[in-house]
Tab-separated table of C-alpha atoms (C1' of nucleotides) in Angstrom:
chain	number	residue	atom	x	y	z
A	998	MET	CA	0.316	-0.160	0.033
A	999	SER	CA	1.279	3.253	-1.286
A	1000	ASP	CA	0.992	6.268	-1.727
A	1001	SER	CA	0.689	5.864	-5.317
A	1002	ASP	CA	-2.684	4.023	-5.665
A	1003	LEU	CA	-4.118	7.269	-5.112
A	1004	HIS	CA	-2.650	9.033	-8.546
A	1005	LEU	CA	-5.105	9.318	-11.528
A	1006	ARG	CA	-3.693	7.510	-13.840
A	1007	ASN	CA	-2.614	4.415	-11.530
A	1008	GLN	CA	-6.576	3.110	-11.413
A	1009	LEU	CA	-8.267	1.522	-13.030
A	1010	CYS	CA	-11.693	3.007	-12.523
A	1011	PHE	CA	-10.632	5.868	-14.360
A	1012	ALA	CA	-9.173	3.848	-17.285
A	1013	LEU	CA	-12.767	2.965	-17.214
A	1014	TYR	CA	-14.142	6.174	-16.837
A	1015	ARG	CA	-12.305	7.965	-19.628
A	1016	ALA	CA	-12.788	5.013	-22.302
A	1017	THR	CA	-16.108	4.770	-21.992
A	1018	ARG	CA	-17.091	8.190	-22.105
A	1019	LEU	CA	-14.546	8.045	-25.431
A	1020	ILE	CA	-16.141	5.638	-26.855
A	1021	GLN	CA	-19.714	7.707	-26.329
A	1022	GLN	CA	-18.463	10.358	-27.987
A	1023	ILE	CA	-17.282	8.093	-31.268
A	1024	TYR	CA	-20.596	6.786	-31.761
A	1025	ARG	CA	-22.291	9.816	-31.194
A	1026	PRO	CA	-21.995	11.395	-34.296
A	1027	LEU	CA	-23.247	7.799	-35.692
A	1028	LEU	CA	-26.029	7.686	-33.192
A	1029	ASP	CA	-27.280	11.825	-33.909
A	1030	GLU	CA	-28.470	10.558	-37.522
A	1031	LEU	CA	-31.194	7.584	-35.891
A	1032	GLY	CA	-31.929	10.505	-33.169
A	1033	LEU	CA	-30.735	7.738	-30.340
A	1034	THR	CA	-28.883	8.182	-27.384
A	1035	TYR	CA	-26.331	5.925	-26.313
A	1036	PRO	CA	-28.404	4.154	-23.358
A	1037	GLN	CA	-31.164	4.155	-26.216
A	1038	TYR	CA	-28.885	2.520	-28.404
A	1039	LEU	CA	-28.772	0.000	-25.724
A	1040	VAL	CA	-32.338	-0.742	-25.410
A	1041	MET	CA	-33.053	-0.591	-29.329
A	1042	LEU	CA	-30.503	-3.502	-29.315
A	1043	VAL	CA	-32.478	-5.388	-26.582
A	1044	LEU	CA	-35.576	-5.070	-28.631
A	1045	TRP	CA	-33.812	-5.805	-31.642
A	1046	GLU	CA	-32.769	-8.985	-30.317
A	1047	ARG	CA	-36.240	-9.984	-28.071
A	1048	GLY	CA	-38.944	-8.218	-29.966
A	1049	THR	CA	-40.805	-7.564	-27.281
A	1050	VAL	CA	-39.384	-7.424	-22.978
A	1051	THR	CA	-41.048	-6.201	-19.618
A	1052	LEU	CA	-38.878	-2.858	-18.506
A	1053	LYS	CA	-38.251	-5.894	-15.770
A	1054	GLU	CA	-36.281	-8.011	-18.020
A	1055	LEU	CA	-35.001	-4.554	-19.692
A	1056	GLY	CA	-33.001	-3.861	-16.385
A	1057	ALA	CA	-32.002	-7.031	-15.990
A	1058	GLU	CA	-30.156	-7.002	-18.716
A	1059	LEU	CA	-28.732	-3.540	-18.800
A	1060	ASP	CA	-28.374	-3.345	-15.344
A	1061	LEU	CA	-30.560	-0.236	-14.881
A	1062	ASP	CA	-34.168	0.674	-12.402
A	1063	SER	CA	-36.771	1.877	-13.340
A	1064	GLY	CA	-36.192	5.299	-12.709
A	1065	THR	CA	-33.724	5.400	-15.587
A	1066	LEU	CA	-35.721	3.462	-18.101
A	1067	SER	CA	-39.370	4.481	-17.591
A	1068	PRO	CA	-38.429	7.972	-19.242
A	1069	LEU	CA	-36.167	6.416	-21.426
A	1070	VAL	CA	-38.926	4.435	-22.445
A	1071	LYS	CA	-41.613	7.117	-23.128
A	1072	ARG	CA	-39.340	8.993	-25.306
A	1073	LEU	CA	-38.554	5.908	-27.479
A	1074	LYS	CA	-42.681	5.949	-27.456
A	1075	ALA	CA	-42.969	9.416	-28.404
A	1076	ALA	CA	-40.447	8.517	-30.910
A	1077	GLY	CA	-42.709	6.141	-32.444
A	1078	LEU	CA	-40.185	3.039	-31.926
A	1079	VAL	CA	-42.064	1.656	-29.532
A	1080	THR	CA	-45.671	0.550	-28.137
A	1081	THR	CA	-45.851	-0.219	-24.408
A	1082	GLY	CA	-48.643	-2.052	-22.329
A	1083	ARG	CA	-49.489	-3.797	-19.630
A	1084	ARG	CA	-49.150	-7.114	-18.733
A	1085	ALA	CA	-52.629	-9.019	-19.488
A	1086	GLU	CA	-51.243	-12.212	-17.020
A	1087	ASP	CA	-49.818	-9.581	-14.461
A	1088	GLU	CA	-50.373	-5.930	-14.711
A	1089	ARG	CA	-47.755	-4.811	-12.290
A	1090	SER	CA	-45.390	-5.913	-15.773
A	1091	VAL	CA	-45.056	-3.568	-18.002
A	1092	GLU	CA	-44.482	-5.325	-21.463
A	1093	ILE	CA	-42.520	-3.037	-24.550
A	1094	ALA	CA	-42.914	-4.080	-28.211
A	1095	LEU	CA	-41.020	-2.726	-31.552
A	1096	THR	CA	-43.273	-0.460	-34.160
A	1097	GLY	CA	-42.346	-0.906	-37.856
A	1098	LYS	CA	-40.857	2.108	-37.458
A	1099	GLY	CA	-38.623	0.328	-34.852
A	1100	ARG	CA	-37.660	-2.493	-36.447
A	1101	SER	CA	-36.308	-1.391	-39.427
A	1102	LEU	CA	-33.998	1.258	-37.796
A	1103	ARG	CA	-31.719	-1.340	-37.321
A	1104	GLU	CA	-31.357	-1.578	-40.230
A	1105	ARG	CA	-29.825	1.628	-40.576
A	1106	ALA	CA	-27.770	0.542	-36.991
A	1107	ARG	CA	-26.256	-2.227	-39.192
A	1108	ASP	CA	-22.997	-1.034	-40.022
A	1109	ILE	CA	-21.894	1.011	-36.649
A	1110	PRO	CA	-20.084	-2.110	-35.000
A	1111	ALA	CA	-17.380	-1.684	-37.969
A	1112	LYS	CA	-17.218	1.402	-37.726
A	1113	ILE	CA	-16.699	1.781	-34.414
A	1114	GLY	CA	-14.506	-1.219	-34.155
A	1115	CYS	CA	-12.275	1.350	-37.179
A	1116	ALA	CA	-12.166	3.936	-34.222
A	1117	THR	CA	-10.654	1.438	-32.049
A	1118	GLN	CA	-7.541	0.647	-33.866
A	1119	MET	CA	-7.090	-2.859	-32.020
A	1120	GLN	CA	-7.052	-6.286	-33.163
A	1121	LEU	CA	-11.391	-8.335	-33.511
A	1122	GLU	CA	-8.827	-10.944	-31.155
A	1123	ASP	CA	-8.054	-7.895	-28.797
A	1124	ILE	CA	-10.992	-6.372	-28.977
A	1125	VAL	CA	-12.344	-9.643	-28.313
A	1126	ALA	CA	-10.221	-10.195	-24.725
A	1127	LEU	CA	-10.808	-6.732	-23.702
A	1128	ARG	CA	-14.385	-7.710	-23.493
A	1129	THR	CA	-14.007	-11.220	-22.093
A	1130	ALA	CA	-12.057	-9.241	-19.290
A	1131	LEU	CA	-14.381	-6.387	-18.677
A	1132	GLY	CA	-17.125	-8.970	-19.097
A	1133	GLU	CA	-15.756	-11.420	-15.850
A	1134	LEU	CA	-14.801	-8.360	-14.471
A	1135	ALA	CA	-18.012	-7.234	-13.829
A	1136	ASP	CA	-19.106	-10.076	-12.887
A	1137	SER	CA	-17.184	-10.176	-10.119
A	1138	LEU	CA	-18.416	-6.774	-9.368
A	1139	ALA	CA	-21.390	-7.062	-9.042
A	1140	GLU	CA	-21.056	-10.308	-6.758
A	1141	SER	CA	-19.297	-8.116	-4.726
A	1142	HIS	CA	-22.094	-5.654	-4.552
A	1143	THR	CA	-24.816	-7.872	-3.445
A	1144	ALA	CA	-22.717	-9.150	-1.378
A	1145	MET	CA	-22.101	-5.756	0.375
A	1146	ALA	CA	-25.715	-4.871	0.156
A	1147	ALA	CA	-27.391	-8.364	1.574
A	1148	ALA	CA	-24.191	-7.864	4.616
A	1149	ARG	CA	-26.216	-4.171	5.388
B	122	MET	CA	-19.871	-8.264	-40.798
B	123	SER	CA	-22.787	-10.290	-39.430
B	124	ASP	CA	-25.883	-10.006	-37.753
B	125	SER	CA	-24.386	-11.254	-34.511
B	126	ASP	CA	-22.518	-7.393	-34.531
B	127	LEU	CA	-25.632	-6.110	-33.095
B	128	HIS	CA	-26.525	-8.492	-29.842
B	129	LEU	CA	-25.971	-6.552	-26.817
B	130	ARG	CA	-23.205	-8.866	-25.504
B	131	ASN	CA	-21.207	-8.743	-28.275
B	132	GLN	CA	-20.568	-5.122	-27.820
B	133	LEU	CA	-16.868	-3.587	-26.234
B	134	CYS	CA	-18.803	-0.256	-25.661
B	135	PHE	CA	-21.391	-1.885	-23.283
B	136	ALA	CA	-18.796	-4.505	-21.350
B	137	LEU	CA	-17.339	-0.830	-20.938
B	138	TYR	CA	-20.220	0.783	-19.683
B	139	ARG	CA	-21.820	-1.645	-17.060
B	140	ALA	CA	-18.186	-2.173	-15.571
B	141	THR	CA	-17.765	1.152	-15.337
B	142	ARG	CA	-21.284	1.693	-13.433
B	143	LEU	CA	-20.664	-0.985	-11.312
B	144	ILE	CA	-16.994	-0.593	-10.293
B	145	GLN	CA	-18.326	3.288	-9.405
B	146	GLN	CA	-21.131	0.974	-7.020
B	147	ILE	CA	-18.731	-0.284	-5.338
B	148	TYR	CA	-16.668	3.079	-4.282
B	149	ARG	CA	-20.425	4.702	-3.675
B	150	PRO	CA	-20.334	3.607	-0.210
B	151	LEU	CA	-16.793	4.588	0.409
B	152	LEU	CA	-17.498	8.487	-1.120
B	153	ASP	CA	-20.466	8.484	1.272
B	154	GLU	CA	-18.385	8.717	3.806
B	155	LEU	CA	-16.209	11.512	2.274
B	156	GLY	CA	-19.140	13.462	1.272
B	157	LEU	CA	-17.632	13.029	-2.056
B	158	THR	CA	-19.532	11.653	-5.343
B	159	TYR	CA	-17.272	9.401	-7.967
B	160	PRO	CA	-16.359	12.754	-9.960
B	161	GLN	CA	-15.280	14.754	-7.547
B	162	TYR	CA	-12.972	12.894	-6.093
B	163	LEU	CA	-11.359	12.149	-9.360
B	164	VAL	CA	-11.189	15.881	-8.961
B	165	MET	CA	-9.563	15.876	-5.912
B	166	LEU	CA	-6.865	13.047	-6.607
B	167	VAL	CA	-5.984	15.505	-9.221
B	168	LEU	CA	-5.525	18.181	-6.616
B	169	TRP	CA	-4.037	15.684	-3.990
B	170	GLU	CA	-1.119	15.160	-6.276
B	171	ARG	CA	-0.407	18.939	-7.629
B	172	GLY	CA	-1.951	21.264	-5.110
B	173	THR	CA	-3.364	23.640	-7.009
B	174	VAL	CA	-4.495	23.546	-10.939
B	175	THR	CA	-6.402	25.241	-13.588
B	176	LEU	CA	-9.644	24.369	-14.521
B	177	LYS	CA	-8.484	23.764	-17.866
B	178	GLU	CA	-5.877	21.473	-16.711
B	179	LEU	CA	-8.059	19.297	-14.641
B	180	GLY	CA	-10.478	19.399	-17.636
B	181	ALA	CA	-7.048	18.033	-20.039
B	182	GLU	CA	-6.513	15.429	-16.751
B	183	LEU	CA	-10.099	14.063	-16.573
B	184	ASP	CA	-11.422	14.817	-20.107
B	185	LEU	CA	-13.761	16.937	-18.838
B	186	ASP	CA	-14.992	20.697	-19.574
B	187	SER	CA	-16.024	23.815	-17.518
B	188	GLY	CA	-19.547	22.699	-18.082
B	189	THR	CA	-19.171	19.750	-15.668
B	190	LEU	CA	-16.257	20.486	-13.820
B	191	SER	CA	-17.762	24.592	-13.424
B	192	PRO	CA	-20.286	23.495	-10.849
B	193	LEU	CA	-18.578	20.646	-9.440
B	194	VAL	CA	-16.317	22.213	-8.036
B	195	LYS	CA	-18.554	24.909	-7.209
B	196	ARG	CA	-20.066	22.359	-4.387
B	197	LEU	CA	-16.291	21.287	-3.621
B	198	LYS	CA	-15.898	25.078	-2.616
B	199	ALA	CA	-19.132	24.932	-0.859
B	200	ALA	CA	-17.838	21.822	1.264
B	201	GLY	CA	-14.704	23.963	2.142
B	202	LEU	CA	-12.731	21.621	0.555
B	203	VAL	CA	-11.207	23.980	-2.486
B	204	THR	CA	-10.892	28.306	-2.997
B	205	THR	CA	-10.812	29.629	-6.663
B	206	GLY	CA	-10.209	32.678	-7.978
B	207	ARG	CA	-9.075	34.217	-10.969
B	208	ARG	CA	-5.110	34.067	-11.753
B	209	ALA	CA	-2.781	37.390	-11.783
B	210	GLU	CA	-0.948	36.719	-15.133
B	211	ASP	CA	-3.843	36.036	-17.146
B	212	GLU	CA	-7.851	36.357	-16.080
B	213	ARG	CA	-9.270	34.336	-18.225
B	214	SER	CA	-7.447	31.584	-16.110
B	215	VAL	CA	-9.098	29.947	-12.755
B	216	GLU	CA	-7.135	28.472	-10.184
B	217	ILE	CA	-8.637	26.164	-7.686
B	218	ALA	CA	-6.068	25.396	-4.862
B	219	LEU	CA	-6.707	22.955	-1.742
B	220	THR	CA	-7.849	24.064	1.906
B	221	GLY	CA	-6.296	22.503	5.227
B	222	LYS	CA	-9.290	20.295	5.432
B	223	GLY	CA	-9.266	19.409	1.675
B	224	ARG	CA	-5.937	18.358	2.241
B	225	SER	CA	-6.404	16.414	5.179
B	226	LEU	CA	-9.029	14.364	3.363
B	227	ARG	CA	-6.582	12.270	2.025
B	228	GLU	CA	-5.755	10.543	4.813
B	229	ARG	CA	-9.307	9.093	5.337
B	230	ALA	CA	-8.746	8.513	1.284
B	231	ARG	CA	-5.348	6.631	1.697
B	232	ASP	CA	-6.897	3.111	1.864
B	233	ILE	CA	-9.606	2.874	-0.777
B	234	PRO	CA	-7.711	1.864	-3.934
B	235	ALA	CA	-6.940	-1.661	-1.734
B	236	LYS	CA	-10.985	-1.871	-1.149
B	237	ILE	CA	-11.900	-1.972	-4.172
B	238	GLY	CA	-8.687	-4.268	-5.240
B	239	CYS	CA	-10.335	-6.386	-3.101
B	240	ALA	CA	-13.918	-6.278	-4.687
B	241	THR	CA	-12.332	-6.696	-8.410
B	242	GLN	CA	-11.401	-10.553	-7.036
B	243	MET	CA	-8.074	-10.123	-9.525
B	244	GLN	CA	-4.234	-10.315	-9.133
B	245	LEU	CA	-2.726	-7.216	-8.677
B	246	GLU	CA	-0.884	-7.987	-12.679
B	247	ASP	CA	-4.479	-8.203	-14.266
B	248	ILE	CA	-5.695	-5.212	-13.448
B	249	VAL	CA	-2.817	-3.406	-14.431
B	250	ALA	CA	-2.424	-5.436	-18.041
B	251	LEU	CA	-6.704	-4.418	-18.521
B	252	ARG	CA	-5.692	-0.457	-16.787
B	253	THR	CA	-2.871	-0.281	-19.490
B	254	ALA	CA	-4.847	-2.029	-21.963
B	255	LEU	CA	-7.866	0.816	-21.756
B	256	GLY	CA	-5.421	3.459	-21.199
B	257	GLU	CA	-4.091	2.455	-25.405
B	258	LEU	CA	-7.707	2.254	-26.537
B	259	ALA	CA	-8.899	5.661	-24.431
B	260	ASP	CA	-5.490	7.346	-26.398
B	261	SER	CA	-6.826	5.663	-30.005
B	262	LEU	CA	-10.311	6.242	-29.013
B	263	ALA	CA	-9.613	10.393	-28.618
B	264	GLU	CA	-6.888	10.544	-31.607
B	265	SER	CA	-9.998	9.235	-33.764
B	266	HIS	CA	-12.028	11.585	-32.085
B	267	THR	CA	-10.153	14.911	-32.921
B	268	ALA	CA	-9.360	14.016	-36.375
B	269	MET	CA	-13.205	13.661	-36.973
B	270	ALA	CA	-13.896	16.568	-35.566
B	271	ALA	CA	-11.043	18.264	-37.606
B	272	ALA	CA	-12.559	16.471	-40.798
B	273	ARG	CA	-15.733	18.121	-39.862
C	1044	DC	C1'	-2.296	52.134	-31.191
C	1045	DG	C1'	-7.074	49.570	-32.863
C	1046	DC	C1'	-9.516	45.268	-33.867
C	1047	DC	C1'	-11.055	41.172	-34.632
C	1048	DA	C1'	-9.318	36.358	-33.412
C	1049	DT	C1'	-8.472	32.583	-29.812
C	1050	DT	C1'	-8.831	31.432	-25.237
C	1051	DC	C1'	-10.965	30.714	-21.094
C	1052	DA	C1'	-14.872	30.062	-17.358
C	1053	DA	C1'	-19.846	30.413	-16.894
C	1054	DT	C1'	-24.557	29.248	-17.978
C	1055	DT	C1'	-28.755	26.841	-19.789
C	1056	DG	C1'	-30.943	22.757	-21.652
C	1057	DC	C1'	-31.079	18.220	-21.738
C	1058	DG	C1'	-30.694	13.300	-21.071
C	1059	DC	C1'	-29.058	10.013	-18.158
C	1060	DG	C1'	-28.286	7.110	-13.164
C	1061	DC	C1'	-29.863	6.682	-9.240
C	1062	DA	C1'	-31.410	7.202	-4.222
C	1063	DA	C1'	-35.397	7.671	-2.051
C	1064	DT	C1'	-40.288	7.264	-2.507
C	1065	DT	C1'	-45.096	5.952	-3.571
C	1066	DA	C1'	-48.921	3.561	-5.256
C	1067	DA	C1'	-50.817	-0.644	-7.476
C	1068	DA	C1'	-50.720	-5.540	-8.468
C	1069	DT	C1'	-50.070	-9.921	-6.620
C	1070	DT	C1'	-48.573	-13.313	-3.858
C	1071	DG	C1'	-47.983	-16.093	0.350
C	1072	DT	C1'	-50.407	-16.962	5.365
C	1073	DG	C1'	-52.269	-17.404	8.746
D	393	DC	C1'	-61.150	-15.340	2.774
D	394	DA	C1'	-58.546	-11.363	5.092
D	395	DC	C1'	-53.909	-9.042	5.803
D	396	DA	C1'	-49.624	-8.215	5.548
D	397	DA	C1'	-44.995	-8.822	2.417
D	398	DT	C1'	-43.483	-8.410	-1.447
D	399	DT	C1'	-42.812	-7.092	-7.058
D	400	DT	C1'	-43.451	-3.790	-10.600
D	401	DA	C1'	-42.987	0.550	-12.516
D	402	DA	C1'	-43.399	6.141	-11.746
D	403	DT	C1'	-41.823	10.212	-9.939
D	404	DT	C1'	-38.880	12.886	-7.554
D	405	DG	C1'	-34.456	15.091	-6.331
D	406	DC	C1'	-29.756	15.829	-7.554
D	407	DG	C1'	-25.111	15.168	-9.807
D	408	DC	C1'	-22.876	15.105	-13.487
D	409	DG	C1'	-21.640	14.779	-18.792
D	410	DC	C1'	-21.742	17.669	-23.146
D	411	DA	C1'	-23.837	20.696	-26.442
D	412	DA	C1'	-24.739	25.323	-27.544
D	413	DT	C1'	-24.148	29.709	-26.143
D	414	DT	C1'	-23.007	34.249	-23.844
D	415	DG	C1'	-18.891	37.255	-22.443
D	416	DA	C1'	-15.130	38.672	-20.757
D	417	DA	C1'	-9.619	38.379	-21.070
D	418	DT	C1'	-5.927	38.261	-23.940
D	419	DG	C1'	-2.532	37.879	-28.522
D	420	DG	C1'	-2.461	38.983	-33.096
D	421	DC	C1'	-2.181	41.352	-36.743
D	422	DG	C1'	-1.913	45.687	-39.484
DNA sequence: CGCCATTCAATTGCGCGCAATTAAATTGTG
DNA sequence: CACAATTTAATTGCGCGCAATTGAATGGCG
């Protein structure tokens, strides 16, 4: 344990924070053309995979809660990309479904990953390795977090 | 280029986004004890290294602009951790300096990196490798971004 | 020197993230 | 069945991030 641990550039967390914001700046002009923000794009990715999801499932997939997702989905709805409605079997749940417009937006998003990959200047295998390492880190952090929450 | 590129879990960007938010959730209870948010903590790290910085230098270090930093510094000032003032040689610049209270807060922050390291469940060498990879990614993204901005 | 361009910070507006609260529907239990 | 506990969303409030605008100080150039 040394003082160097408190140096900004020695912190994994700052490296994550910086890389995350920089990569979102690469996405921004591409997503602007689709009229989406980055979190909205993530929601659309889930919908393009599944067609229909509940808000709760969306939250589990993205690690986000209703405080973030409710207003976000409301904006997607206002943009005509999704419809929402309570589930008949359980009226607590909200189901979110793609509209035709929402589904067709996927075509215009198709070339985004390639453009991003280009900006990273990385080999595909390095990207995959980094993604895998980050996924494992996130999983153990999620575990630590729920363990700490349970201890309270 | 296949459709799988549009799958959420195949995106490096989502792995970054998720890991960043999860690690900040580990920081939160620790920083709550110091009365800091995570971005405020980053600013304090820079100040603990340098003692005094201008807003511009702070922005260069953290990749943040005055729209984010001005109100953030105002809150640190309200908390009695820093003082601010215009530089005599150039009245456009704002200099931010630690107060005694701000400097002494460092003692209470000293054990945070170790606690975070613990939560990651990673070996130190793996953490360093990941941090290095993220730094390189961020650097090439920053380069792509300025290149694209210049093209406009 | 006079004037225009540049630099630097502050402000405004908007969309997240997230904690905390509220409200409604459902489930579990006596 | 009645009633308490749980689940699910929506809302409120606050602090970022970031684009865009504004205003003041400085630098450059004729």
